[in-house]
Coordinates of C-alpha atoms in Angstrom, one line a residue:
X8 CA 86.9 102.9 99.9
X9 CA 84.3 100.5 98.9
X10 CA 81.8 100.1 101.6
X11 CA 78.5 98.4 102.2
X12 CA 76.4 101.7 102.3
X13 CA 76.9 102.4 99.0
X14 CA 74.5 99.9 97.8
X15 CA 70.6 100.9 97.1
X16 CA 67.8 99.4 100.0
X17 CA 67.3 96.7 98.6
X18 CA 70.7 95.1 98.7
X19 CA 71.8 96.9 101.9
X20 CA 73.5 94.1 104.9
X21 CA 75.8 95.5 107.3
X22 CA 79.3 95.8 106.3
X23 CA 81.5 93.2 108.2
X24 CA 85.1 93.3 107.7
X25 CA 85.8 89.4 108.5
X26 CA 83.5 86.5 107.0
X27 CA 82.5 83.9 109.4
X28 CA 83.5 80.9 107.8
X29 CA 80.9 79.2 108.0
X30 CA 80.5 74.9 106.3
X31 CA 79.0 76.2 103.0
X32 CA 81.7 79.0 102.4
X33 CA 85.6 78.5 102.5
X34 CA 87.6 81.6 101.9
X35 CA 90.7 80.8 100.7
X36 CA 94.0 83.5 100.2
X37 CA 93.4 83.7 96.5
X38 CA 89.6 82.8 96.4
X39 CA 86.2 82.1 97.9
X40 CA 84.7 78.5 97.4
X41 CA 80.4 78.1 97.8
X42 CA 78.5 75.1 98.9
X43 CA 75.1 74.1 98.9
X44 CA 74.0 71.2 101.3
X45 CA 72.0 69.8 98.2
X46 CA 75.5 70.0 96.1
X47 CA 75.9 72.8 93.8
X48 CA 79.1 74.7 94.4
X49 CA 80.8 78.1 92.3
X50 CA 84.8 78.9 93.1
X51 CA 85.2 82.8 92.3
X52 CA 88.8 83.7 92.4
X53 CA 89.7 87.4 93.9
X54 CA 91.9 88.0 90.8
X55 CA 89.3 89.8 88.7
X56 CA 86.3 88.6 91.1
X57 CA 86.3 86.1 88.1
X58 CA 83.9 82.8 88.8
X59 CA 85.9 79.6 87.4
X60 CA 83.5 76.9 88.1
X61 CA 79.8 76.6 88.5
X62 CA 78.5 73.2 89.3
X63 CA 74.7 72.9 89.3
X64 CA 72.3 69.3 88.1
X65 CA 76.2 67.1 88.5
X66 CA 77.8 68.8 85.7
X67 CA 80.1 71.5 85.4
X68 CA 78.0 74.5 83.9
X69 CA 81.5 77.0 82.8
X70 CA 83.7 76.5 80.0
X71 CA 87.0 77.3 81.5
X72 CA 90.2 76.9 79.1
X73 CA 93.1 74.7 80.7
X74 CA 95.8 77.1 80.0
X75 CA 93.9 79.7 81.5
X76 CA 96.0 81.8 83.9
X77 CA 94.9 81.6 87.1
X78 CA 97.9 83.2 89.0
X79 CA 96.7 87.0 88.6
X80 CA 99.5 87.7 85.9
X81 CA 96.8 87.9 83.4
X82 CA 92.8 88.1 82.7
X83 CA 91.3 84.4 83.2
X84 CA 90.2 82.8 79.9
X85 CA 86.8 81.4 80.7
X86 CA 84.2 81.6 83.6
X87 CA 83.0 84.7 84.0
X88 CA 85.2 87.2 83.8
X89 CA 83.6 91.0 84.5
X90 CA 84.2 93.7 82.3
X91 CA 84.3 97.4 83.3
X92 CA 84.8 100.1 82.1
X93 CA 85.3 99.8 78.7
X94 CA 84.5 96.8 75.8
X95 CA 87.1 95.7 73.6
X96 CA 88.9 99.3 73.0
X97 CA 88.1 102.7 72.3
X98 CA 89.6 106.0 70.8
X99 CA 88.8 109.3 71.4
X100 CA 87.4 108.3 74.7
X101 CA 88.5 108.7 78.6
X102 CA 88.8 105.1 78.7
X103 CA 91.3 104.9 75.6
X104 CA 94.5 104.2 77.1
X105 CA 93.1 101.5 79.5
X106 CA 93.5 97.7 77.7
X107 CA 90.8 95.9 76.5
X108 CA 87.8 95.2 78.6
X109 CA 89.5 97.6 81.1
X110 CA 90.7 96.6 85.0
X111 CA 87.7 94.6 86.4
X112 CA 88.7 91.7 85.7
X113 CA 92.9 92.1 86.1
X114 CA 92.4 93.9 90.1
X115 CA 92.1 92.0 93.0
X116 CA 89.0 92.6 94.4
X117 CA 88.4 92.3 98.2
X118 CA 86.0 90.0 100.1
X119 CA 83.3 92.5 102.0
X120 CA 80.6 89.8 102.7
X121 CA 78.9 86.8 103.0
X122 CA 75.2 86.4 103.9
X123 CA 73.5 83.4 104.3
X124 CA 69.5 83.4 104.8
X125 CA 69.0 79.4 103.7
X126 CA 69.8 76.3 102.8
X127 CA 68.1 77.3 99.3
X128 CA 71.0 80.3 98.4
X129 CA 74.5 81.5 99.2
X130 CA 76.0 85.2 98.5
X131 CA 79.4 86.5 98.7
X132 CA 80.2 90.3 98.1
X133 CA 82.9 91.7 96.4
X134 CA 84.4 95.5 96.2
X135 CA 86.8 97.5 94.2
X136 CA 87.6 100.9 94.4
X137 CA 90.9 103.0 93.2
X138 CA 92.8 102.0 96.7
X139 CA 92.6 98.5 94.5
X140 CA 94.5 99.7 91.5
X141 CA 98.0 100.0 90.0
X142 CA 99.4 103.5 89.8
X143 CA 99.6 103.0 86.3
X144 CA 95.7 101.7 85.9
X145 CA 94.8 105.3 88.3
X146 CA 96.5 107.1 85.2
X147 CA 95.0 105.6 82.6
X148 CA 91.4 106.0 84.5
X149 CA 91.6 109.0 87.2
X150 CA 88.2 108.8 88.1
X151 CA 87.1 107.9 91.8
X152 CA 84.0 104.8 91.2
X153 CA 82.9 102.4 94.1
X154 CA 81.7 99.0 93.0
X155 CA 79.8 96.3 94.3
X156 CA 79.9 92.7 93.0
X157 CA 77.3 90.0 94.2
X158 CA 77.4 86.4 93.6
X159 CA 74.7 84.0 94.2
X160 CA 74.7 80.6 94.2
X161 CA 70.8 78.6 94.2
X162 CA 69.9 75.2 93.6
X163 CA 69.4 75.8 89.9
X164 CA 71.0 79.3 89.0
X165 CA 73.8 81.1 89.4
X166 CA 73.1 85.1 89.9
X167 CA 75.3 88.1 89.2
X168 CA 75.0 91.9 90.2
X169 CA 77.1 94.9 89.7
X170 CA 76.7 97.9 91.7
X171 CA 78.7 101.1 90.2
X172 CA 78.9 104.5 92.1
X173 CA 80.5 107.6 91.0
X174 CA 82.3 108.4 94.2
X175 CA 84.3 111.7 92.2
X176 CA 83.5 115.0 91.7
X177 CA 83.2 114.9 88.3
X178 CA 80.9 112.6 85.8
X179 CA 82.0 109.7 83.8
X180 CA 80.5 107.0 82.0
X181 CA 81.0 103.2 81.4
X182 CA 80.3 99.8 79.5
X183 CA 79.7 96.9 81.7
X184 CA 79.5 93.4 80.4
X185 CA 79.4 89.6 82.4
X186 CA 81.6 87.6 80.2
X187 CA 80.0 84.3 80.7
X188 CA 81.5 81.4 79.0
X189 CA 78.9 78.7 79.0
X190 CA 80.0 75.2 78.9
X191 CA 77.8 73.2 76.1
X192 CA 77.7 69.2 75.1
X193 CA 78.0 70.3 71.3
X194 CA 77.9 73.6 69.9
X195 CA 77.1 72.7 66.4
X196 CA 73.7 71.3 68.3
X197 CA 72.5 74.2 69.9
X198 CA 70.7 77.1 69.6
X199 CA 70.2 80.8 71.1
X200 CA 66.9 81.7 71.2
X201 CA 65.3 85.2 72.3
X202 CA 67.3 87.6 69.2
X203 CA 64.8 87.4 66.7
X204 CA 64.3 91.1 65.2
X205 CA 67.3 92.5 67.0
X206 CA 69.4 94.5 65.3
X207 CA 73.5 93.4 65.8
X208 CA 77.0 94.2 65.2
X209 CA 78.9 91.3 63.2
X210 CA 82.1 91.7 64.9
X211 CA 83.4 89.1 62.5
X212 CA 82.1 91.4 59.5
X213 CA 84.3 94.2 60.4
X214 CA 81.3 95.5 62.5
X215 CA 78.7 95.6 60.0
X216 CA 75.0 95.9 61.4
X217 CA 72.2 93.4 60.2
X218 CA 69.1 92.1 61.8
X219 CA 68.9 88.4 63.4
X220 CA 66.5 86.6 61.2
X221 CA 66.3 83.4 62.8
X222 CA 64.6 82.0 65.5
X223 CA 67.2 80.2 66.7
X224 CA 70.6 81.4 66.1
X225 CA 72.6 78.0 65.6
X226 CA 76.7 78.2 65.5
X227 CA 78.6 76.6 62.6
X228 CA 81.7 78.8 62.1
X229 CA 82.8 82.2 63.9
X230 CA 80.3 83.9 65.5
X231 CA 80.9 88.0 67.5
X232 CA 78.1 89.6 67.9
X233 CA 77.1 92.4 69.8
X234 CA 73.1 92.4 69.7
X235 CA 71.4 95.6 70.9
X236 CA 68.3 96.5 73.0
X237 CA 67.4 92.8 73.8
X238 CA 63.5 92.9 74.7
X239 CA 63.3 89.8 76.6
X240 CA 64.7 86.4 77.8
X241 CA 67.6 84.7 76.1
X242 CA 67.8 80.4 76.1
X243 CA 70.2 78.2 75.1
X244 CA 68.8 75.1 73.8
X245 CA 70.0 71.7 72.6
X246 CA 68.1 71.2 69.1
X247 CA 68.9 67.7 69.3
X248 CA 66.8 66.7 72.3
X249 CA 64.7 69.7 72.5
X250 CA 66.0 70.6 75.6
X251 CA 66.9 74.4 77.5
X252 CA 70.1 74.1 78.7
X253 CA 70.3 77.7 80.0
X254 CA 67.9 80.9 80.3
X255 CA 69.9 84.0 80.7
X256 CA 67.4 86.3 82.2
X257 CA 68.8 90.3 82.5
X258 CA 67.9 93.4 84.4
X259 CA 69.1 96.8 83.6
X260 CA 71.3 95.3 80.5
X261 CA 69.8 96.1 77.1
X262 CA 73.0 94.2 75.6
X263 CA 73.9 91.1 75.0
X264 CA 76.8 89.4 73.3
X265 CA 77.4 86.0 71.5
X266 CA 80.9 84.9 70.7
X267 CA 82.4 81.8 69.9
X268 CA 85.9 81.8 68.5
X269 CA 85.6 78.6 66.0
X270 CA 88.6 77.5 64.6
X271 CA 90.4 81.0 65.5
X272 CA 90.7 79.4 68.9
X273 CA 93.9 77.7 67.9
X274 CA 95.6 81.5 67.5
X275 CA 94.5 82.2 71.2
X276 CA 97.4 81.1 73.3
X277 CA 95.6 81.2 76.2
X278 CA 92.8 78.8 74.9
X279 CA 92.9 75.7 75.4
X280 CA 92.1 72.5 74.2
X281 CA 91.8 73.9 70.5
X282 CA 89.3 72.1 70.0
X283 CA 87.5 73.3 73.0
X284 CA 85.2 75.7 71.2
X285 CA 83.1 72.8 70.4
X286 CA 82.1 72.6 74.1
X287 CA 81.3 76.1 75.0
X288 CA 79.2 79.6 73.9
X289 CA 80.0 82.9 75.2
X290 CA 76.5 84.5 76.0
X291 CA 77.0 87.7 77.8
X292 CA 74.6 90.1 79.2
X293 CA 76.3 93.9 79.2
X294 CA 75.6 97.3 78.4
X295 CA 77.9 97.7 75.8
X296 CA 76.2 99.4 72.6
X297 CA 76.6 102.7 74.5
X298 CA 78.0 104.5 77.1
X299 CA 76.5 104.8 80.9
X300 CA 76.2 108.2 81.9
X301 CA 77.3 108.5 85.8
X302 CA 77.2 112.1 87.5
X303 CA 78.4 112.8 90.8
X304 CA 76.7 111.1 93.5
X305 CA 74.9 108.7 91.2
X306 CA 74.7 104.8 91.1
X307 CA 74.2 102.0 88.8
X308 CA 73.1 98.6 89.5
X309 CA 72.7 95.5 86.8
X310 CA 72.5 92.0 86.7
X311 CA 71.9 88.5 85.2
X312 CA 70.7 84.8 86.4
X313 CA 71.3 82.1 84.4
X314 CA 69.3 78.8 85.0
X315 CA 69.2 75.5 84.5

């Protein structure tokens, strides 16, 4: 069972199995809904512990598509849906006979907390653990994990954290990725900033590696790539009006990944409008490019903020 005490010091509240409800938070049956006195507010769903809107600044800050399911049948398209324990799929690997981006973001996660300390911040803690699975997701993984997901909401960022603990008696390992779908005014006018040097995997080149070149990585057609060993801050930033619109800071995730579908959006049933590419850019901070060792006993925390 997930509990409380498996997080390290520095994330440690006491475990509470009911959430005072208080007027910034409402818990509903199928999610968990946070306000800020100064008006910012993020909805998370407990299918998937998947965030479906961020509001921050009086816009909507998540792309999320309008025929996305959010019902539990399957794995919301857009927000921020979490991946764990495997990216895309694998062969020749424990996690191989698990579907892609594994069972993070199909599982219904529980509520274990919410802790309040100001007006500035609101957090809400979510656990999975095998109790949470299907019989059939327990045979494709066997492996006994704990995790911890934390979601903070501030006046001008919205923060994620995953705790993983190898509960077993036997190691395992793990990719981990936040799947954020950022909501943009234009696509074609902005820019990622922060991958200059870095070596990548063109997804869309049948996985060929190259090195970014550019200073700013603009998007004009397709774009999957999985860029390695990120050294520092990633923006996103309107070329137009010289503006950051985001800066995607990352701790303990060397990865990060920048996708947008392009015109291919119209073969994803789930997507929707087709033309809705144009408004967002997938930027997601992971650890992806390898595999997370995990022996008995050990844990594994990682996390991103995104700004405005």
């Amino acid at each position: 069972m997930v509990g409380r005490h498996h997080k390290p010091e520095d994330l440690t509240v006491p475990h509470v199995h009911e959430i005072v409800r208080a007027s910034h938070a409402k818990i509903e049956h199928d999610r968990v809904k946070l306000f800020l006195c100064s008006g910012e507010t993020a909805e998370i769903l407990l299918y998937g512990a998947t965030i479906i809107s961020w509001k921050a600044g009086g816009e909507e800050r998540l792309f999320l598509s309008e025929k996305a399911a959010l019902d539990g049948s399957k794995a919301v398209r857009g927000g921020v849906p979490l991946v764990f324990p495997v990216f895309g799929k694998s062969s020749n690997h424990p996690t191989d006979k698990l579907p892609q981006h594994g069972f993070a973001r199909t599982s219904r996660w529980e509520i274990l907390d919410t802790a309040t300390e100001s007006e500035e911040f609101i957090n809400v803690d979510f656990g999975l653990g095998p109790e949470n699975l299907t019989v059939d997701t327990r045979k494709q993984w066997p492996f006994d994990f704990g995790l911890i997901y934390s979601v903070t909401l501030t006046k001008t960022s919205l923060q994620t954290k995953l705790l993983v603990r190898n509960e077993g008696q036997e190691p395992w390992e793990f990719n981990a990725l936040f799947h954020t779908y950022l909501r943009v005014p234009d696509v074609t006018k902005v820019a990622v900033t922060g991958l200059k040097g870095v070596t990548y995997r063109d997804k869309v080149q049948g996985g060929a590696e190259a090195t970014e070149e550019s200073d700013k990585l603009t998007i004009a057609s397709e774009v999957d790539r999985v860029y390695v060993k990120v050294p520092g801050t990633v923006k996103v930033e309107d070329i137009e009006v010289g503006k950051t619109l985001y800066t995607v800071e990352r701790s303990n995730l060397d990865d990060v990944v920048v996708w947008n579908p392009w015109e291919k959006a119209k073969t994803i049933a789930d997507f929707g409008p087709e033309d809705g590419y144009k408004n967002m850019l997938c930027v997601e901070a992971g650890s992806v490019s390898s595999w997370q060792p995990m022996e008995v006993g050990s844990f594994w925390e990682g996390g991103v903020t995104i700004s405005i």
